[in-house]
CSV table of C-alpha atoms in Angstrom, one decimal:
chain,number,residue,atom,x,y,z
P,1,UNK,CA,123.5,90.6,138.9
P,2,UNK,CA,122.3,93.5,140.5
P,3,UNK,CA,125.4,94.9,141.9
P,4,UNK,CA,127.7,97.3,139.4
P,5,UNK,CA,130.6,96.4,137.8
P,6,UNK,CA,133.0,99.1,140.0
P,7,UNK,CA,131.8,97.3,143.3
P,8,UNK,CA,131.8,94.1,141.6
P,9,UNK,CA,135.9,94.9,141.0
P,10,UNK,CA,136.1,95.9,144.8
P,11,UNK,CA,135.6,92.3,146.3
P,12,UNK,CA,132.0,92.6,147.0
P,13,UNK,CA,131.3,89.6,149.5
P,14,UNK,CA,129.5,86.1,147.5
P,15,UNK,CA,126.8,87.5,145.6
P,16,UNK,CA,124.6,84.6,147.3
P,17,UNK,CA,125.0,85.0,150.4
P,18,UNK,CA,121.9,83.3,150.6
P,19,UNK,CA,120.5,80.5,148.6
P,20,UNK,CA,118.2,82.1,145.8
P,21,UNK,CA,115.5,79.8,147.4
P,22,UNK,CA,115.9,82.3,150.5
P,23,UNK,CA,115.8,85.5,148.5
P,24,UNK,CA,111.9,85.9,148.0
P,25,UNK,CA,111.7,89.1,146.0
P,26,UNK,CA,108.5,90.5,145.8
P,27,UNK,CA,108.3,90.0,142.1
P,28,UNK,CA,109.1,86.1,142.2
P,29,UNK,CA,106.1,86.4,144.9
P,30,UNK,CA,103.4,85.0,142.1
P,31,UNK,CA,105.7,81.7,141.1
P,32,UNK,CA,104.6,80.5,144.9
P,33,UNK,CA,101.6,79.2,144.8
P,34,UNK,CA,102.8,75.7,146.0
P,35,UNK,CA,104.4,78.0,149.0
P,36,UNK,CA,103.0,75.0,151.4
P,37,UNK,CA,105.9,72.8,149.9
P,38,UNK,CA,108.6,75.1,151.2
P,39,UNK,CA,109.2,73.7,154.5
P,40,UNK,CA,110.1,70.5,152.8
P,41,UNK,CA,113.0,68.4,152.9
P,42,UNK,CA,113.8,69.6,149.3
P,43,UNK,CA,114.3,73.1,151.1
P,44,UNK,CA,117.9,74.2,150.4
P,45,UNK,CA,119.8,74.9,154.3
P,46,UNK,CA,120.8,78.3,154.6
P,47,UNK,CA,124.3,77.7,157.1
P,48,UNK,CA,125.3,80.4,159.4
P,49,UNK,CA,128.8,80.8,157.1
P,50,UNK,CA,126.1,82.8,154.7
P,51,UNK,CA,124.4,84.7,157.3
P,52,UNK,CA,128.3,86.0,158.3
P,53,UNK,CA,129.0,86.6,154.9
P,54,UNK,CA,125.4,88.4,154.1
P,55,UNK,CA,126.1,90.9,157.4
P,56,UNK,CA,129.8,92.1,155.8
P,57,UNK,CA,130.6,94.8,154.0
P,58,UNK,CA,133.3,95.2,151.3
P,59,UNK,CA,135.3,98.4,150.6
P,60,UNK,CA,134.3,101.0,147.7
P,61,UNK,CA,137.7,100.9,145.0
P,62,UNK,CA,138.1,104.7,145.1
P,63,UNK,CA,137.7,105.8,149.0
P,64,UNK,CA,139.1,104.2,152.3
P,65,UNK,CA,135.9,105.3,154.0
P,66,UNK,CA,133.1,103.9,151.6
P,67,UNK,CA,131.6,100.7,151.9
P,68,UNK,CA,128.8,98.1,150.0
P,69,UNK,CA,126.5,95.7,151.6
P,70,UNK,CA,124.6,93.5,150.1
P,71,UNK,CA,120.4,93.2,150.3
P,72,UNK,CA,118.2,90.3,150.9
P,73,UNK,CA,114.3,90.2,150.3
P,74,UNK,CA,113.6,88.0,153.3
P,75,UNK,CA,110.4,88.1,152.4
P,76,UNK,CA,109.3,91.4,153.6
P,77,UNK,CA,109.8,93.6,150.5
P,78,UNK,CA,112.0,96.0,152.1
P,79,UNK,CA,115.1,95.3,153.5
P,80,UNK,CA,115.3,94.2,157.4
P,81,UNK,CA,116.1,96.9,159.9
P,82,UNK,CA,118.5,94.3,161.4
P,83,UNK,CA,120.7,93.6,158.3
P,84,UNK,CA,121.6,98.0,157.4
P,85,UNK,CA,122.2,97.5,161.0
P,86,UNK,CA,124.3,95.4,161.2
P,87,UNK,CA,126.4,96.1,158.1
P,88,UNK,CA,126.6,99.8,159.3
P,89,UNK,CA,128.5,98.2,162.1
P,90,UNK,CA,130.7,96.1,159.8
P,91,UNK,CA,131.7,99.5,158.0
P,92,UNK,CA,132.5,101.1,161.4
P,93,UNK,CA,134.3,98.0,162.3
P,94,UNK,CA,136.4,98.0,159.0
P,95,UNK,CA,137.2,101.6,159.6
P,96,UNK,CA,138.3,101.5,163.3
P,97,UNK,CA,140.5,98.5,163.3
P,98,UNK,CA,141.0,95.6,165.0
P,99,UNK,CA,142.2,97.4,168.5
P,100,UNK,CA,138.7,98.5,169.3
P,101,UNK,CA,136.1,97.1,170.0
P,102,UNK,CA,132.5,98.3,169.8
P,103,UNK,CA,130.2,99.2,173.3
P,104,UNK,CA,127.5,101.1,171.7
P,105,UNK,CA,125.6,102.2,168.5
P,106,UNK,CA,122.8,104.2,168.1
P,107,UNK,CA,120.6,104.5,164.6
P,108,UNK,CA,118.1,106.2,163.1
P,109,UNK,CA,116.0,104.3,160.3
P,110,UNK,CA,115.3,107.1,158.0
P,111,UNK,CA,113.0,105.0,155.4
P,112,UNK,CA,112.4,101.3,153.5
P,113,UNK,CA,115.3,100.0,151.8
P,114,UNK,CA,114.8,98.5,148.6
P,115,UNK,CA,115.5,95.0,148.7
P,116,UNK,CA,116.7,95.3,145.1
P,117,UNK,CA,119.6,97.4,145.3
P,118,UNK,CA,123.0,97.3,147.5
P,119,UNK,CA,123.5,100.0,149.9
P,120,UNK,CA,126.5,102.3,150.2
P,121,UNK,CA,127.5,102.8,154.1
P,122,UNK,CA,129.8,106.2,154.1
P,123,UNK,CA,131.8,106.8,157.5
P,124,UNK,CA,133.1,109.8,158.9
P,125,UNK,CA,135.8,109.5,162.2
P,126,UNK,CA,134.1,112.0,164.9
P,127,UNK,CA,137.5,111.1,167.0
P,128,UNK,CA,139.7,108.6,168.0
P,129,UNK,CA,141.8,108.0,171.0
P,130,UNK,CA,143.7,106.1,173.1
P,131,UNK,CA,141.2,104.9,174.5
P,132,UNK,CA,137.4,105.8,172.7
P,133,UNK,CA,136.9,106.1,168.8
P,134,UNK,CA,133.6,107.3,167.6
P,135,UNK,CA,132.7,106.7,163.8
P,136,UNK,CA,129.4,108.0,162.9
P,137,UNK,CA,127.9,106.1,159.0
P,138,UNK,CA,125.2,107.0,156.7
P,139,UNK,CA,123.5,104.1,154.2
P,140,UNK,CA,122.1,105.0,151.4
P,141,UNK,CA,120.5,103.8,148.0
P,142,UNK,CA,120.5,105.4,145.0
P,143,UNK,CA,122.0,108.5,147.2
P,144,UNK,CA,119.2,108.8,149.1
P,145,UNK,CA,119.7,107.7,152.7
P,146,UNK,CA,118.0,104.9,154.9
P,147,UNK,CA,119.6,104.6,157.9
P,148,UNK,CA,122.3,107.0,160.3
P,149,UNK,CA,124.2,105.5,163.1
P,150,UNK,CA,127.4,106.4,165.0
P,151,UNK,CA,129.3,103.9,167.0
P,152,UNK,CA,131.3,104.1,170.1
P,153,UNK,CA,134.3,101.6,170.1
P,154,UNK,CA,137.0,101.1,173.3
P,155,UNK,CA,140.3,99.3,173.7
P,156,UNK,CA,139.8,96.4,175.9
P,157,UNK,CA,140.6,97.6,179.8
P,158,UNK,CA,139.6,96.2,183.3
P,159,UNK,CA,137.5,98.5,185.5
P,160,UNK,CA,134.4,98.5,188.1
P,161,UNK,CA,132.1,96.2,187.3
P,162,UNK,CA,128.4,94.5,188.4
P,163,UNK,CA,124.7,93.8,186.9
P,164,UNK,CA,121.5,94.2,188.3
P,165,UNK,CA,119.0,90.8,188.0
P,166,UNK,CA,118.7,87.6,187.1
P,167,UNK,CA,119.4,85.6,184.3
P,168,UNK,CA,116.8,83.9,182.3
P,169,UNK,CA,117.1,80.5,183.9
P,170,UNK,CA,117.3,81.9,188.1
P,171,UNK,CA,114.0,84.1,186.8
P,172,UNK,CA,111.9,81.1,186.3
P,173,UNK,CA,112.2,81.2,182.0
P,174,UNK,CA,112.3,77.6,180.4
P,175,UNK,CA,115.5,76.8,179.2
P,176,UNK,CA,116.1,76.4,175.2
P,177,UNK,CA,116.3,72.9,175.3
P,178,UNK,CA,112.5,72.4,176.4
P,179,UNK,CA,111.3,74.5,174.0
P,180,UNK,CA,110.2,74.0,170.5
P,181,UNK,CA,112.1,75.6,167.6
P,182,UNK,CA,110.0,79.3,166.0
P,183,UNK,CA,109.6,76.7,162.5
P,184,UNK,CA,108.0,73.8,164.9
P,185,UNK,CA,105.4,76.8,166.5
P,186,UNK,CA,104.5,77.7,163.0
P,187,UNK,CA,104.4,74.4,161.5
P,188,UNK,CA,100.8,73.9,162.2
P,189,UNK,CA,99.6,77.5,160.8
P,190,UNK,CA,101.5,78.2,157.2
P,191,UNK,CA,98.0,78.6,156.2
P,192,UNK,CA,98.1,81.3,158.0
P,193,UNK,CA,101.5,83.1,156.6
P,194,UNK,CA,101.7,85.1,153.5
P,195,UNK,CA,103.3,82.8,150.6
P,196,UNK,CA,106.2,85.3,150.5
P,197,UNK,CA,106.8,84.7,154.0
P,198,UNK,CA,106.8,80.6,154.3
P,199,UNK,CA,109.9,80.1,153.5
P,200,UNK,CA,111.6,82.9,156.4
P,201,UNK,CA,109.9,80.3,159.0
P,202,UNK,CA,110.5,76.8,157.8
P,203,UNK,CA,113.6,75.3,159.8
P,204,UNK,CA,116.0,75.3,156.7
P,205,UNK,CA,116.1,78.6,155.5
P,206,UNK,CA,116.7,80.3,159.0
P,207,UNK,CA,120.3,80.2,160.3
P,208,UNK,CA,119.8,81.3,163.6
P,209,UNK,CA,117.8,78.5,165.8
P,210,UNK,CA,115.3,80.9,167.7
P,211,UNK,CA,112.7,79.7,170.2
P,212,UNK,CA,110.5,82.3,172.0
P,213,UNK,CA,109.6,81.2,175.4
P,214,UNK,CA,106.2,81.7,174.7
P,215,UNK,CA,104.6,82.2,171.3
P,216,UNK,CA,102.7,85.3,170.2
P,217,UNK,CA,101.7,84.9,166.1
P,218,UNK,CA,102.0,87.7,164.2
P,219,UNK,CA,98.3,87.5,163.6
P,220,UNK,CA,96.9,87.1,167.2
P,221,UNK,CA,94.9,90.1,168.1
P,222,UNK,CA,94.7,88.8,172.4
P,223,UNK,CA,95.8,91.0,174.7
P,224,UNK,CA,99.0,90.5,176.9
P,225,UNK,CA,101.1,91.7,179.3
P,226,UNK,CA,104.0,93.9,177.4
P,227,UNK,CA,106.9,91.0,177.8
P,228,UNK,CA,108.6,88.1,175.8
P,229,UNK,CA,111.8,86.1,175.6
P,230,UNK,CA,113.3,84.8,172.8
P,231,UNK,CA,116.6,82.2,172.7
P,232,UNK,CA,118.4,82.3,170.0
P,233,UNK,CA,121.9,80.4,168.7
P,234,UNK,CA,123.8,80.4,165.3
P,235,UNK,CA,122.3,76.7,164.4
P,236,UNK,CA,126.3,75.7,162.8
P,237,UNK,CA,129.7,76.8,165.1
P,238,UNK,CA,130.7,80.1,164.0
P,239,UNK,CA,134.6,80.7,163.9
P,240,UNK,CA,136.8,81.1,167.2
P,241,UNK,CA,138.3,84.5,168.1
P,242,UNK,CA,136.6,87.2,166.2
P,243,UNK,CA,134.8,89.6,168.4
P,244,UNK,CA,133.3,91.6,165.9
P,245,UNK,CA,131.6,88.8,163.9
P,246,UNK,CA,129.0,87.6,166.8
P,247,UNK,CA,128.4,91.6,167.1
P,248,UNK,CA,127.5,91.6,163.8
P,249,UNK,CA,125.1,88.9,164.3
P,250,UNK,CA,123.8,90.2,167.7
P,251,UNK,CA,122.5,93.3,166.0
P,252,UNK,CA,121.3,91.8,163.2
P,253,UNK,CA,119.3,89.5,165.5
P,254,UNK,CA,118.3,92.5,167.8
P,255,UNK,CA,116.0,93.7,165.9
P,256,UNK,CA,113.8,90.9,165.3
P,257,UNK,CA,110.6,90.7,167.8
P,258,UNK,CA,111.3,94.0,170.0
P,259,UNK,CA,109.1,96.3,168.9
P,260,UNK,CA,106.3,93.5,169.1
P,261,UNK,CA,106.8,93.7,172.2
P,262,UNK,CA,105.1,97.3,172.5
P,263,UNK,CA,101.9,95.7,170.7
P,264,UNK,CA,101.1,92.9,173.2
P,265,UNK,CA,99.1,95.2,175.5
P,266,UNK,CA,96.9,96.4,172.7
P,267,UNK,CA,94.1,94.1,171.0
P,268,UNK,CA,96.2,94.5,167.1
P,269,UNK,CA,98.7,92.1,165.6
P,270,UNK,CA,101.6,92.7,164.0
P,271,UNK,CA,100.4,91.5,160.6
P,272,UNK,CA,96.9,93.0,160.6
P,273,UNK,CA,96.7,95.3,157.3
P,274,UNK,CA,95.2,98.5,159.3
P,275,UNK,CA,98.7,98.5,161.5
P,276,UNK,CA,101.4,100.3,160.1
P,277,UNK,CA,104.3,99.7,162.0
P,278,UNK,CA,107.9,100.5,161.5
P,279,UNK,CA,111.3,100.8,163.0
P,280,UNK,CA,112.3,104.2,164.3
P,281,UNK,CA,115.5,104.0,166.2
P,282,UNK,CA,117.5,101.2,167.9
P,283,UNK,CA,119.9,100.8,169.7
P,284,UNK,CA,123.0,98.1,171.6
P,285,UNK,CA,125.2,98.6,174.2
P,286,UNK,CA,127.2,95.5,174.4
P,287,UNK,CA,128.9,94.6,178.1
P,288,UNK,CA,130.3,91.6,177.9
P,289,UNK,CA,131.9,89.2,175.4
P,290,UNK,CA,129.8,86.5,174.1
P,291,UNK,CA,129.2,84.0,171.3
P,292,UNK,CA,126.6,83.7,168.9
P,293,UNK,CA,126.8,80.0,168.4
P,294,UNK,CA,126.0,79.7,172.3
P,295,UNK,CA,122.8,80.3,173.7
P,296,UNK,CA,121.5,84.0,174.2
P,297,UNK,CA,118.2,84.8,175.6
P,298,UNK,CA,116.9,88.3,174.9
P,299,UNK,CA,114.5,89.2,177.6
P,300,UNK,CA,112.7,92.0,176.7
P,301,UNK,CA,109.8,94.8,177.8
P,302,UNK,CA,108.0,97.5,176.9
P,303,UNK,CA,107.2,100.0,179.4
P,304,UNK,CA,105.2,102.7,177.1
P,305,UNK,CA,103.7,103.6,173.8
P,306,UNK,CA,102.2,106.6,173.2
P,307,UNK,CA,101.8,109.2,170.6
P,308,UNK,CA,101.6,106.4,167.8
P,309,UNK,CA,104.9,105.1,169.1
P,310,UNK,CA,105.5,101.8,170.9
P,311,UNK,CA,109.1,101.8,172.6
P,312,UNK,CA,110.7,98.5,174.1
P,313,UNK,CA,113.9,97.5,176.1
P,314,UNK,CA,115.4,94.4,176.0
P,315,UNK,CA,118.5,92.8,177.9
P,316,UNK,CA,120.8,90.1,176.5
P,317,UNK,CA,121.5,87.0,178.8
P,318,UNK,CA,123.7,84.1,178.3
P,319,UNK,CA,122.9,80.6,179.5
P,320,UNK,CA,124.8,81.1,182.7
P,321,UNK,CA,123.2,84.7,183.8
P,322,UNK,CA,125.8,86.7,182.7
P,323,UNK,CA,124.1,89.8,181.2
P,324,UNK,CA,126.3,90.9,177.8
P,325,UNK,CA,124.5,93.5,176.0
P,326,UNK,CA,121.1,96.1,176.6
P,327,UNK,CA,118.9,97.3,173.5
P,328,UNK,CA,116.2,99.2,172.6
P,329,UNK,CA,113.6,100.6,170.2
P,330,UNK,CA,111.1,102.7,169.4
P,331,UNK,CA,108.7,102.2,166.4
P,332,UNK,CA,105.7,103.3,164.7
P,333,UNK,CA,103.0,102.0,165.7
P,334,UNK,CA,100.0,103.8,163.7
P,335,UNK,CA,96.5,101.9,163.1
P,336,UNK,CA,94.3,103.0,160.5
P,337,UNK,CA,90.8,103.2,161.3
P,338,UNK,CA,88.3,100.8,159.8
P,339,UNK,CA,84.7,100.2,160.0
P,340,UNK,CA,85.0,97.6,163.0
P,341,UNK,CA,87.4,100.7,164.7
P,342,UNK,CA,83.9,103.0,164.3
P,343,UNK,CA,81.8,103.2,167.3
P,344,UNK,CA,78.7,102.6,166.6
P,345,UNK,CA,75.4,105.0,165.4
């Protein structure tokens, strides 16, 4: 359903990746009016095994360099910056082989993507050495594209090495332990969330187990410094030895939270309907090896917005302080004027 035969033939990846309970399109929006009941035990679990499956890629039957992902209506009605993302890296992954490994990608989010169709990633080989390969992919839908990125990958050598700070524990952060889960800080204000949206942050249908260090709702207008950290862990082990699956999931996870980040000094919220905000660019350098299914604690700030453009940094920390990857964004960040906006007389 939804995907064409030819892609279909290909080996496209499950076509539920994610239980149909998870996959709120906008048109099943009106059938949940008992949206309160979501976060029930009835709630089908979505495991990490689907989250892998939903960030691959499978190969297009008549070119080497073509590949189709899969989208998901989390809820949104467009599809999340952090799934093209990391699917564009599964393409460039598929295409560079298992020798390399990625250190860096860089993207551009060119517009929405429509959560009802799949979304062609084609990759182009800038160059490729002994050491470095560079693969540079396009996503599109319906041939026009959403998303650009190139990649940087490396074979694995030894070689200088140090990082600045401390971890998230020696800085004073709580640890993920003593804090309650993202679904137990919403859990008193579904009220409060869009019917659509329920579902995204009930404790079943979220594979990864994230807990922000301090709570900010979406709809909290207060004032804060620009700073928040958020743990996260794949909530089922994830299988041993591949490198370029907890990428994947790194990236995908990325972008979830960071461009907040750029809001908190400004009296707005991220769901008020006068704030248009949107995802720009992004990008991940990744420094050390990690594991998804082991605690990670993005750390992230935002030193400036300006021009209608928030822009955030973040820095990846493992429980023990080791620091294994660096992001950042910059986002729209454009809000409409309204009567309460007007000074008065």
């Amino acid at each position: 359903e939804g995907v064409p035969r030819t892609l279909q033939a290909a080996g496209c990846p499950s076509l539920e990746p994610f239980p149909r309970a998870a996959m709120l399109s906008a048109r099943a929006a009106p059938s949940l009016v008992r949206a309160a009941r979501l976060c029930t035990a009835a709630t089908r679990r979505v495991t990490a095994d689907a989250l892998v499956r939903h960030v691959d890629v499978s190969p297009v039957a008549e070119t080497s360099t073509a590949f189709v992902g899969r989208s998901v209506d989390l809820g949104w009605g467009r599809v999340y910056g952090g799934q093209t993302m990391a699917q564009a890296l599964a393409a460039c992954q598929k295409l560079v082989g298992g020798d390399f490994s990625v250190h860096q990608l860089s993207c551009h989010f060119l517009r929405g993507g429509d959560v009802s169709a799949d979304i062609r990633f084609d990759c182009e080989v800038l160059s490729h050495g002994r050491s470095f390969s560079a693969i540079a992919v396009r996503a599109s839908q319906e041939g026009a594209p959403i998303l650009a990125m190139t990649a940087s990958f490396q074979r694995a050598e030894r070689g200088l090495e140090h990082q600045d700070g401390l971890g998230p524990l020696a800085r004073g952060l709580p640890a993920p332990e003593d804090l309650p889960t993202l679904a137990d800080r919403f859990a008193p204000h579904l009220a409060k969330v869009p019917p659509r949206l329920r579902q995204l942050y009930s404790a079943e249908a979220n594979p990864l187990d994230l807990r922000p260090c301090e709570f900010v709702a979406p709809w909290d207008e207060s004032v804060r410094a620009p700073r928040q950290a958020v743990w996260v862990r794949a909530k089922d082990p994830l299988p041993p030895g591949d490198e370029a699956v907890h990428q994947r999931l790194l990236t995908y996870f990325t972008d979830w939270a960071l461009l907040g980040t750029a809001l908190q000094p400004h009296p707005t919220a991220m769901w008020r309907r006068e704030l248009q905000a949107a995802s720009l660019s992004h990008s991940v350098t990744f420094h050390r090896p990690f594991r998804m299914d082991a605690w990670l604690c993005h750390v992230m700030r935002s030193p400036s917005a300006s021009g209608g453009r928030g822009f955030a940094l973040g820095e990846v920390w493992s429980e023990d302080g080791r620091l294994v990857a660096s992001t950042s964004q910059e986002g729209l960040m454009r809000v409409r004027s309204t009567e309460r906006d007007r000074p008065a007389g």
